CSV table of C-alpha atoms in Angstrom, one decimal:
chain,number,residue,atom,x,y,z
G,876,MET,CA,101.1,197.7,43.9
G,877,SER,CA,100.7,199.0,47.2
G,878,HIS,CA,102.8,202.1,48.4
G,879,SER,CA,101.9,202.1,52.0
G,880,HIS,CA,105.5,200.7,53.1
G,881,ALA,CA,107.4,202.3,50.0
G,882,GLN,CA,110.5,204.5,50.9
G,883,VAL,CA,112.7,207.0,49.6
G,884,VAL,CA,116.4,206.4,50.2
G,885,PHE,CA,119.1,208.9,49.6
G,886,TYR,CA,122.3,207.0,49.0
G,887,SER,CA,125.8,208.8,49.0
G,888,LEU,CA,128.9,207.6,47.2
G,889,SER,CA,131.0,206.4,50.1
G,890,ARG,CA,134.0,204.7,48.1
G,891,LYS,CA,134.8,203.3,44.7
G,892,PHE,CA,137.0,200.5,43.6
G,893,VAL,CA,138.3,198.7,40.8
G,894,GLN,CA,137.4,195.2,40.1
G,895,GLU,CA,141.0,193.9,40.2
G,896,LYS,CA,142.9,191.8,42.8
G,897,LYS,CA,146.3,193.1,42.4
G,898,ALA,CA,147.7,195.4,39.8
G,899,PRO,CA,151.1,195.9,38.9
G,900,PRO,CA,153.1,199.5,40.0
G,901,LYS,CA,152.9,200.4,36.1
G,902,ALA,CA,149.0,200.0,36.0
G,903,GLN,CA,148.2,202.3,38.9
G,904,GLU,CA,148.0,205.1,36.5
G,905,VAL,CA,145.4,203.2,34.5
G,906,ILE,CA,143.5,202.3,37.4
G,907,TYR,CA,143.4,206.2,38.8
G,908,TYR,CA,142.4,206.6,35.0
G,909,SER,CA,139.6,204.1,35.3
G,910,LEU,CA,138.3,205.7,38.3
G,911,ALA,CA,138.0,209.0,36.5
G,912,ILE,CA,135.9,207.6,33.7
G,913,GLY,CA,133.8,205.5,35.6
G,914,HIS,CA,131.8,202.1,35.1
G,915,HIS,CA,132.5,201.3,31.7
G,916,LEU,CA,136.1,200.0,33.1
G,917,GLY,CA,134.8,198.0,35.8
G,918,VAL,CA,134.4,200.6,38.7
G,919,ILE,CA,132.1,200.0,41.3
G,920,ASP,CA,130.7,203.0,43.2
G,921,CYS,CA,129.9,201.8,46.8
G,922,LEU,CA,126.9,203.6,48.1
G,923,GLU,CA,125.7,204.4,51.6
G,924,ALA,CA,122.0,204.9,52.8
G,925,LYS,CA,122.1,208.5,54.3
G,926,LEU,CA,118.8,209.5,54.5
G,927,SER,CA,115.3,207.4,54.4
G,928,CYS,CA,111.7,208.8,54.4
G,929,PRO,CA,108.2,207.2,53.6
G,930,LEU,CA,107.2,207.8,50.0
G,931,ALA,CA,103.9,209.7,51.3
G,932,GLY,CA,106.3,211.9,53.6
G,933,PHE,CA,109.0,212.3,50.7
G,934,ARG,CA,105.9,213.5,48.3
G,935,GLY,CA,104.6,216.0,51.1
G,936,TRP,CA,108.0,217.2,51.7
G,937,VAL,CA,108.9,217.9,48.1
G,938,ALA,CA,105.3,219.5,47.7
G,939,GLN,CA,106.6,222.6,49.6
G,940,LEU,CA,109.1,223.6,47.2
G,941,PRO,CA,107.7,226.0,44.5
G,942,ALA,CA,105.3,224.6,41.9
G,943,GLY,CA,107.3,224.1,38.5
G,944,SER,CA,110.7,224.8,40.0
G,945,THR,CA,113.5,223.3,38.8
G,946,ALA,CA,114.4,221.9,42.3
G,947,ARG,CA,110.8,220.5,42.6
G,948,ARG,CA,111.0,218.9,39.3
G,949,LYS,CA,114.2,217.3,39.9
G,950,LEU,CA,113.0,215.7,43.2
G,951,GLU,CA,109.6,214.6,41.7
G,952,GLY,CA,111.8,212.5,39.2
G,953,VAL,CA,112.1,210.0,41.9
G,954,ASP,CA,108.3,209.3,41.5
G,955,ARG,CA,108.6,209.5,37.6
G,956,PHE,CA,111.6,207.3,37.1
G,957,GLY,CA,112.1,205.6,40.3
G,958,GLU,CA,115.5,206.9,40.7
G,959,ILE,CA,117.7,210.2,40.2
G,960,CYS,CA,121.0,211.5,40.7
G,961,ILE,CA,122.2,214.4,42.4
G,962,ASP,CA,125.5,215.9,41.6
G,963,SER,CA,127.5,219.1,42.0
G,964,SER,CA,125.6,220.8,39.1
G,965,HIS,CA,122.4,220.2,41.5
G,966,THR,CA,123.5,221.4,45.1
G,967,HIS,CA,123.0,225.3,44.8
G,968,LEU,CA,119.6,224.8,43.3
G,969,LEU,CA,118.4,222.2,45.6
G,970,ALA,CA,120.0,223.8,48.6
G,971,THR,CA,118.5,227.3,47.9
G,972,ALA,CA,115.0,225.8,47.2
G,973,LEU,CA,115.1,223.9,50.8
G,974,SER,CA,116.2,226.9,52.4
G,975,GLY,CA,113.3,228.8,50.9
G,976,ALA,CA,110.6,226.4,51.9
G,977,VAL,CA,111.6,225.4,55.3
G,978,SER,CA,109.6,228.0,56.9
G,979,GLN,CA,106.3,226.3,55.7
G,980,MET,CA,107.6,222.6,56.1
G,981,ASN,CA,106.5,220.8,59.3
G,982,THR,CA,109.2,219.5,61.8
G,983,GLN,CA,109.9,216.2,59.9
G,984,GLN,CA,110.2,217.8,56.4
G,985,GLN,CA,112.7,220.7,58.4
G,986,ASP,CA,114.5,217.6,59.7
G,987,TRP,CA,115.0,215.9,56.3
G,988,SER,CA,115.7,219.4,54.8
G,989,GLN,CA,118.4,219.9,57.1
G,990,GLN,CA,119.9,216.4,56.6
G,991,LEU,CA,119.9,216.9,52.5
G,992,ILE,CA,121.4,220.5,52.6
G,993,ALA,CA,124.2,218.7,54.7
G,994,LEU,CA,124.4,215.9,52.0
G,995,LEU,CA,124.6,218.6,49.4
G,996,GLN,CA,127.2,220.3,51.5
G,997,SER,CA,129.6,217.1,51.3
G,998,ILE,CA,129.2,217.2,47.4
G,999,GLU,CA,130.1,220.9,47.5
G,1000,ASN,CA,133.4,219.9,49.5
G,1001,GLU,CA,134.2,217.0,47.3
G,1002,PRO,CA,132.5,217.3,43.8
G,1003,ALA,CA,133.3,213.6,43.1
G,1004,ILE,CA,130.6,212.5,45.5
G,1005,TYR,CA,127.1,212.1,44.3
G,1006,LEU,CA,123.7,211.0,45.7
G,1007,MET,CA,121.5,208.5,44.2
G,1008,VAL,CA,117.9,208.8,45.2
G,1009,ARG,CA,115.7,205.5,45.0
G,1010,ARG,CA,112.2,204.6,45.7
G,1011,HIS,CA,111.7,201.4,47.1
G,1012,ASP,CA,108.4,200.0,46.3
G,1013,GLU,CA,107.5,197.2,49.0
């Protein structure tokens, strides 16, 4: 399979909804609880593409992070598994690593870093938000 047109896309949670047309008022508490406990009860997350880069560019960008670091291993998971999730437990780790490596990055990598750091900040501001990062092989 050729990876020449492969992309890595960072999606952000934009909203959640429950697959239910109308809920009686007494069920609202159950719906809010359902949103809190997730997919098992028909909760659907709406993800919106926020950052996209070619796979080769992504690999070069991630290679700027310290070898063997937890942040680098986390992002390399996109290559290993095809997708990763970034939540509030990863924000500080990734933002610190990206900020620390920015001086050795090219202009494009610096731009991606700034965009990702902004997305990480949105998670810090609202911990229910998360990022889904997927590799799309074309």
